[in-house]
Amino acid sequence: MDDRRLQWTEKGLSQIVGNLHKSGALRIGYKKELMFAEQSAMADEMLSDIDSTRAFQYQWCFWRLIGLHPPAGDSLWARQYGAYSIVVNVLPTMCMPVSFYFECFFSRSLTEFCEAFYLAAITFVQQLKLLNVIRVRGHLLEMHGVLRQLDGRLQSSSERQVICDRIDESNKICLYVLRLFLAVFASGICFAVFGPERQLPFPSWTPWDWQQSQSSYALTFTMQSLGIFLLALIAANNDTYPVVYLIMVAAHCKALALRIAKLGYMGTTQEQTHLQLIECIKDHQIILQLLNILNTSLSMACIIQFVCTATALCTLSFIVIYMEMSFLRIFHVFFTLVGIIIETLVICYASEQVTHEGEQMAHAIYDTNWINQPVYFRRDLEFMLMRSQRPICIVAGNILPVRMTTLFAVIKGAYTMFTLLNEAKSKS
């Protein structure tokens, strides 16, 4: 009886398999498994080829285009690069800022001064940021080698995934900021083109009367549009490169914390676990050195950025309240206000990430299997814990920690300055 049941079961299974072959279900299932295996292999290959410097690809390509990153070698392009740099930067970084400065100087009322001042402040800060890029360019290139060294220390797929996610986040932030600044530029163009009267996208001084003829207006409009467009690109690049470098430092902090939390749980001997701890301590010291370089490079730029943001918000708010504006003008001012706030928001966000990951390092140290380790392991781990409990962040001007709360302090300062302007307006 059991033999008959077994024969019947075998016949039934063979019939089912035959029907599946005829219907192609097994082929489809095999193809799905093959596709899944190929996707998994591609993902593993991408995770094994980690390069943190891919997060900076937009910044360094643009610096090459605007003449701040000379090519190596003795080619014709390298020899003529200095002249190319001067030509490219004459309009956006020399002529346009000067026109905004003179517009402030020749303003006839407080409202006209505020209308021109926020542009002068923004361009002045961008000039200082460009000079700062030239000053710290060598240090930033040195950081690339250090980051690649840290990339080589990654040991698990989870650590590599952290770096990949931060690279994607950095590229997205760069693109979002660029789109926002181009929206500010486009809104200014629309305001000037579709306005009821002939006007320029942004108030600026010119040595000629651009209202004299149609050709003079067209020439001035074209030159200013080109200069502002290049300034928008420069501003987007200057405002995102500190963010990207800080995000990648925070990413390596998080990857190191994941590695530290696994100490003592991987089936290694006590001596091997102690050697792994020593390597983690060395990586922690490297990360702190990177942060020190960034702090030295960005300290003064951050404090200038905060002052610029506060004054620009103050003057723009004054314009919104005391000037009659069309819908297109309001639309343009709105994008400008958002862009000015984003300039400070992104750097505060990135510095906050570094501080947060530094705090998580201490929690990761507590998660290690330190109970089953010898005394010398616990002693070294305690030293690392003491260092990780000290907060790490960028300090603007060596006086103001760059945190998300700093943005609210800047906005509060802008409101204070606005009240002073309002009192001056009421008295006059």
Short mmCIF file of N, CA and C in Angstrom, two decimals, residues 54-167:
data_model
loop_
_atom_site.label_atom_id
_atom_site.label_comp_id
_atom_site.label_asym_id
_atom_site.label_seq_id
_atom_site.Cartn_x
_atom_site.Cartn_y
_atom_site.Cartn_z
N ARG A 54 34.43 61.02 -4.44
CA ARG A 54 33.36 61.19 -5.43
C ARG A 54 32.32 62.19 -4.94
N ALA A 55 32.27 62.42 -3.64
CA ALA A 55 31.32 63.41 -3.10
C ALA A 55 31.70 64.83 -3.50
N PHE A 56 32.97 65.06 -3.88
CA PHE A 56 33.45 66.41 -4.20
C PHE A 56 33.58 66.63 -5.71
N GLN A 57 33.04 65.73 -6.52
CA GLN A 57 33.29 65.81 -7.96
C GLN A 57 32.74 67.10 -8.56
N TYR A 58 31.58 67.56 -8.12
CA TYR A 58 31.00 68.78 -8.68
C TYR A 58 31.84 70.01 -8.33
N GLN A 59 32.31 70.07 -7.08
CA GLN A 59 33.07 71.24 -6.63
C GLN A 59 34.37 71.41 -7.40
N TRP A 60 35.14 70.33 -7.51
CA TRP A 60 36.44 70.45 -8.14
C TRP A 60 36.33 70.64 -9.65
N CYS A 61 35.32 70.08 -10.28
CA CYS A 61 35.11 70.33 -11.71
C CYS A 61 34.77 71.80 -11.95
N PHE A 62 33.94 72.36 -11.09
CA PHE A 62 33.58 73.76 -11.27
C PHE A 62 34.76 74.68 -10.97
N TRP A 63 35.54 74.34 -9.93
CA TRP A 63 36.73 75.15 -9.66
C TRP A 63 37.70 75.12 -10.83
N ARG A 64 37.77 74.00 -11.53
CA ARG A 64 38.61 73.95 -12.72
C ARG A 64 38.07 74.88 -13.80
N LEU A 65 36.74 74.96 -13.93
CA LEU A 65 36.13 75.79 -14.97
C LEU A 65 36.30 77.28 -14.70
N ILE A 66 36.27 77.68 -13.42
CA ILE A 66 36.35 79.12 -13.12
C ILE A 66 37.78 79.55 -12.79
N GLY A 67 38.74 78.67 -12.99
CA GLY A 67 40.13 79.08 -12.87
C GLY A 67 40.75 78.97 -11.51
N LEU A 68 40.18 78.16 -10.60
CA LEU A 68 40.73 78.02 -9.25
C LEU A 68 41.46 76.70 -9.03
N HIS A 69 41.44 75.83 -10.02
CA HIS A 69 42.08 74.52 -9.87
C HIS A 69 42.94 74.25 -11.10
N PRO A 70 44.18 74.77 -11.13
CA PRO A 70 45.01 74.63 -12.34
C PRO A 70 45.35 73.18 -12.63
N PRO A 71 45.41 72.81 -13.89
CA PRO A 71 45.77 71.43 -14.25
C PRO A 71 47.26 71.18 -14.04
N ALA A 72 47.59 69.93 -13.80
CA ALA A 72 48.99 69.56 -13.63
C ALA A 72 49.66 69.39 -14.99
N GLY A 73 50.99 69.42 -14.98
CA GLY A 73 51.73 69.22 -16.22
C GLY A 73 52.16 70.52 -16.86
N ASP A 74 52.74 70.39 -18.06
CA ASP A 74 53.27 71.54 -18.79
C ASP A 74 52.60 71.65 -20.16
N SER A 75 51.31 71.35 -20.20
CA SER A 75 50.58 71.44 -21.47
C SER A 75 50.26 72.89 -21.80
N LEU A 76 49.77 73.11 -23.02
CA LEU A 76 49.38 74.45 -23.44
C LEU A 76 48.25 74.98 -22.55
N TRP A 77 47.32 74.11 -22.19
CA TRP A 77 46.21 74.50 -21.32
C TRP A 77 46.72 74.93 -19.96
N ALA A 78 47.70 74.21 -19.43
CA ALA A 78 48.25 74.55 -18.11
C ALA A 78 48.99 75.87 -18.15
N ARG A 79 49.70 76.15 -19.25
CA ARG A 79 50.45 77.41 -19.35
C ARG A 79 49.53 78.61 -19.50
N GLN A 80 48.40 78.44 -20.18
CA GLN A 80 47.49 79.55 -20.41
C GLN A 80 46.38 79.64 -19.35
N TYR A 81 46.45 78.78 -18.35
CA TYR A 81 45.35 78.70 -17.38
C TYR A 81 45.25 79.97 -16.53
N GLY A 82 46.39 80.60 -16.22
CA GLY A 82 46.36 81.83 -15.43
C GLY A 82 45.61 82.95 -16.14
N ALA A 83 45.88 83.13 -17.43
CA ALA A 83 45.17 84.15 -18.20
C ALA A 83 43.68 83.81 -18.31
N TYR A 84 43.39 82.54 -18.51
CA TYR A 84 41.99 82.11 -18.58
C TYR A 84 41.26 82.40 -17.27
N SER A 85 41.93 82.18 -16.16
CA SER A 85 41.32 82.43 -14.85
C SER A 85 40.96 83.90 -14.67
N ILE A 86 41.85 84.79 -15.11
CA ILE A 86 41.57 86.23 -14.97
C ILE A 86 40.38 86.64 -15.82
N VAL A 87 40.34 86.15 -17.06
CA VAL A 87 39.26 86.52 -17.97
C VAL A 87 37.91 86.04 -17.45
N VAL A 88 37.87 84.81 -16.94
CA VAL A 88 36.60 84.25 -16.48
C VAL A 88 36.08 84.99 -15.25
N ASN A 89 36.97 85.46 -14.38
CA ASN A 89 36.55 86.04 -13.11
C ASN A 89 36.37 87.55 -13.14
N VAL A 90 36.69 88.22 -14.25
CA VAL A 90 36.57 89.67 -14.30
C VAL A 90 35.14 90.12 -14.07
N LEU A 91 34.19 89.53 -14.79
CA LEU A 91 32.80 89.98 -14.70
C LEU A 91 32.13 89.58 -13.38
N PRO A 92 32.11 88.30 -12.99
CA PRO A 92 31.34 87.93 -11.80
C PRO A 92 31.97 88.33 -10.47
N THR A 93 33.29 88.31 -10.37
CA THR A 93 33.93 88.54 -9.07
C THR A 93 34.59 89.90 -8.94
N MET A 94 34.59 90.70 -10.01
CA MET A 94 35.18 92.04 -9.94
C MET A 94 34.17 93.12 -10.33
N CYS A 95 33.64 93.02 -11.55
CA CYS A 95 32.75 94.08 -12.04
C CYS A 95 31.42 94.11 -11.30
N MET A 96 30.78 92.94 -11.14
CA MET A 96 29.48 92.92 -10.48
C MET A 96 29.55 93.37 -9.02
N PRO A 97 30.49 92.88 -8.21
CA PRO A 97 30.55 93.40 -6.83
C PRO A 97 30.78 94.90 -6.76
N VAL A 98 31.66 95.43 -7.62
CA VAL A 98 31.93 96.88 -7.61
C VAL A 98 30.66 97.66 -7.93
N SER A 99 29.86 97.16 -8.89
CA SER A 99 28.61 97.86 -9.24
C SER A 99 27.63 97.87 -8.07
N PHE A 100 27.59 96.79 -7.30
CA PHE A 100 26.70 96.74 -6.12
C PHE A 100 27.22 97.66 -5.01
N TYR A 101 28.55 97.72 -4.84
CA TYR A 101 29.11 98.61 -3.81
C TYR A 101 28.81 100.08 -4.13
N PHE A 102 28.98 100.46 -5.39
CA PHE A 102 28.71 101.85 -5.78
C PHE A 102 27.22 102.17 -5.69
N GLU A 103 26.38 101.18 -5.95
CA GLU A 103 24.94 101.40 -5.82
C GLU A 103 24.57 101.72 -4.37
N CYS A 104 25.21 101.04 -3.42
CA CYS A 104 24.99 101.37 -2.01
C CYS A 104 25.49 102.78 -1.69
N PHE A 105 26.65 103.13 -2.24
CA PHE A 105 27.26 104.42 -1.93
C PHE A 105 26.43 105.57 -2.48
N PHE A 106 25.82 105.39 -3.65
CA PHE A 106 25.06 106.46 -4.29
C PHE A 106 23.56 106.40 -3.98
N SER A 107 23.14 105.55 -3.06
CA SER A 107 21.71 105.46 -2.73
C SER A 107 21.25 106.74 -2.05
N ARG A 108 20.00 107.15 -2.34
CA ARG A 108 19.49 108.43 -1.86
C ARG A 108 18.54 108.30 -0.68
N SER A 109 18.19 107.08 -0.30
CA SER A 109 17.28 106.90 0.83
C SER A 109 17.63 105.59 1.53
N LEU A 110 17.05 105.42 2.70
CA LEU A 110 17.31 104.19 3.46
C LEU A 110 16.75 102.98 2.75
N THR A 111 15.61 103.14 2.08
CA THR A 111 15.02 102.02 1.35
C THR A 111 15.90 101.61 0.17
N GLU A 112 16.41 102.58 -0.59
CA GLU A 112 17.31 102.27 -1.70
C GLU A 112 18.60 101.62 -1.20
N PHE A 113 19.09 102.10 -0.07
CA PHE A 113 20.30 101.50 0.50
C PHE A 113 20.07 100.04 0.87
N CYS A 114 18.94 99.75 1.51
CA CYS A 114 18.65 98.36 1.89
C CYS A 114 18.46 97.48 0.66
N GLU A 115 17.89 98.06 -0.40
CA GLU A 115 17.67 97.29 -1.62
C GLU A 115 18.98 96.88 -2.27
N ALA A 116 19.99 97.71 -2.15
CA ALA A 116 21.28 97.39 -2.75
C ALA A 116 22.24 96.71 -1.78
N PHE A 117 22.00 96.90 -0.48
CA PHE A 117 22.99 96.41 0.49
C PHE A 117 23.04 94.89 0.56
N TYR A 118 21.88 94.22 0.49
CA TYR A 118 21.91 92.76 0.64
C TYR A 118 22.70 92.11 -0.50
N LEU A 119 22.61 92.70 -1.71
CA LEU A 119 23.41 92.18 -2.82
C LEU A 119 24.89 92.44 -2.61
N ALA A 120 25.21 93.63 -2.11
CA ALA A 120 26.62 93.94 -1.83
C ALA A 120 27.18 93.02 -0.76
N ALA A 121 26.38 92.74 0.27
CA ALA A 121 26.85 91.85 1.35
C ALA A 121 27.07 90.44 0.84
N ILE A 122 26.14 89.95 0.03
CA ILE A 122 26.26 88.58 -0.48
C ILE A 122 27.49 88.44 -1.38
N THR A 123 27.68 89.39 -2.30
CA THR A 123 28.83 89.30 -3.20
C THR A 123 30.15 89.48 -2.46
N PHE A 124 30.15 90.32 -1.43
CA PHE A 124 31.36 90.50 -0.63
C PHE A 124 31.75 89.19 0.06
N VAL A 125 30.76 88.50 0.62
CA VAL A 125 31.04 87.23 1.27
C VAL A 125 31.54 86.20 0.26
N GLN A 126 30.95 86.19 -0.93
CA GLN A 126 31.41 85.23 -1.95
C GLN A 126 32.84 85.52 -2.39
N GLN A 127 33.21 86.80 -2.46
CA GLN A 127 34.61 87.13 -2.76
C GLN A 127 35.55 86.58 -1.69
N LEU A 128 35.17 86.77 -0.42
CA LEU A 128 36.00 86.25 0.67
C LEU A 128 36.07 84.73 0.63
N LYS A 129 34.98 84.09 0.29
CA LYS A 129 34.97 82.63 0.21
C LYS A 129 35.88 82.13 -0.91
N LEU A 130 35.89 82.83 -2.03
CA LEU A 130 36.79 82.45 -3.12
C LEU A 130 38.25 82.58 -2.70
N LEU A 131 38.56 83.67 -2.02
CA LEU A 131 39.93 83.82 -1.51
C LEU A 131 40.27 82.72 -0.51
N ASN A 132 39.28 82.33 0.29
CA ASN A 132 39.51 81.26 1.25
C ASN A 132 39.74 79.92 0.55
N VAL A 133 39.04 79.69 -0.56
CA VAL A 133 39.25 78.46 -1.34
C VAL A 133 40.68 78.41 -1.86
N ILE A 134 41.17 79.55 -2.37
CA ILE A 134 42.56 79.59 -2.86
C ILE A 134 43.54 79.32 -1.72
N ARG A 135 43.21 79.82 -0.52
CA ARG A 135 44.09 79.64 0.63
C ARG A 135 44.15 78.19 1.10
N VAL A 136 43.01 77.50 1.11
CA VAL A 136 42.95 76.15 1.71
C VAL A 136 42.91 75.05 0.65
N ARG A 137 43.09 75.41 -0.63
CA ARG A 137 42.99 74.40 -1.68
C ARG A 137 43.97 73.25 -1.48
N GLY A 138 45.19 73.56 -1.08
CA GLY A 138 46.18 72.52 -0.85
C GLY A 138 45.78 71.58 0.27
N HIS A 139 45.22 72.14 1.36
CA HIS A 139 44.78 71.31 2.48
C HIS A 139 43.63 70.39 2.07
N LEU A 140 42.73 70.93 1.24
CA LEU A 140 41.60 70.10 0.81
C LEU A 140 42.08 68.93 -0.05
N LEU A 141 43.06 69.17 -0.90
CA LEU A 141 43.61 68.08 -1.72
C LEU A 141 44.32 67.05 -0.85
N GLU A 142 44.98 67.50 0.20
CA GLU A 142 45.61 66.54 1.12
C GLU A 142 44.57 65.68 1.82
N MET A 143 43.41 66.25 2.09
CA MET A 143 42.36 65.47 2.74
C MET A 143 41.88 64.33 1.86
N HIS A 144 41.97 64.48 0.55
CA HIS A 144 41.53 63.40 -0.33
C HIS A 144 42.33 62.13 -0.10
N GLY A 145 43.63 62.28 0.05
CA GLY A 145 44.46 61.10 0.32
C GLY A 145 44.13 60.47 1.66
N VAL A 146 43.84 61.29 2.66
CA VAL A 146 43.49 60.76 3.98
C VAL A 146 42.15 60.04 3.93
N LEU A 147 41.18 60.60 3.21
CA LEU A 147 39.88 59.96 3.09
C LEU A 147 39.97 58.63 2.35
N ARG A 148 40.82 58.57 1.33
CA ARG A 148 41.00 57.29 0.63
C ARG A 148 41.65 56.27 1.56
N GLN A 149 42.52 56.73 2.43
CA GLN A 149 43.12 55.82 3.42
C GLN A 149 42.04 55.27 4.36
N LEU A 150 41.13 56.14 4.79
CA LEU A 150 40.03 55.67 5.63
C LEU A 150 39.10 54.74 4.86
N ASP A 151 38.92 54.99 3.56
CA ASP A 151 38.10 54.09 2.75
C ASP A 151 38.69 52.68 2.74
N GLY A 152 40.01 52.59 2.71
CA GLY A 152 40.65 51.29 2.71
C GLY A 152 40.53 50.54 4.03
N ARG A 153 40.18 51.24 5.10
CA ARG A 153 40.01 50.61 6.42
C ARG A 153 38.61 50.04 6.62
N LEU A 154 37.67 50.34 5.73
CA LEU A 154 36.30 49.84 5.89
C LEU A 154 36.29 48.32 5.80
N GLN A 155 35.58 47.67 6.70
CA GLN A 155 35.65 46.22 6.82
C GLN A 155 34.36 45.50 6.52
N SER A 156 33.23 46.12 6.62
CA SER A 156 31.95 45.43 6.43
C SER A 156 31.11 46.18 5.40
N SER A 157 30.10 45.47 4.89
CA SER A 157 29.20 46.08 3.91
C SER A 157 28.38 47.21 4.53
N SER A 158 28.07 47.09 5.83
CA SER A 158 27.31 48.16 6.49
C SER A 158 28.12 49.44 6.57
N GLU A 159 29.42 49.34 6.81
CA GLU A 159 30.28 50.52 6.84
C GLU A 159 30.38 51.15 5.46
N ARG A 160 30.54 50.30 4.45
CA ARG A 160 30.62 50.82 3.07
C ARG A 160 29.31 51.45 2.64
N GLN A 161 28.20 50.88 3.10
CA GLN A 161 26.90 51.44 2.74
C GLN A 161 26.72 52.83 3.34
N VAL A 162 27.24 53.04 4.54
CA VAL A 162 27.18 54.37 5.17
C VAL A 162 27.88 55.40 4.29
N ILE A 163 29.07 55.06 3.80
CA ILE A 163 29.81 56.01 2.96
C ILE A 163 29.07 56.26 1.65
N CYS A 164 28.53 55.19 1.04
CA CYS A 164 27.79 55.36 -0.21
C CYS A 164 26.57 56.25 -0.03
N ASP A 165 25.85 56.05 1.08
CA ASP A 165 24.67 56.88 1.34
C ASP A 165 25.04 58.34 1.52
N ARG A 166 26.16 58.60 2.19
CA ARG A 166 26.57 59.99 2.41
C ARG A 166 27.07 60.63 1.11
N ILE A 167 27.68 59.86 0.25
CA ILE A 167 28.09 60.39 -1.05
C ILE A 167 26.86 60.81 -1.85
#
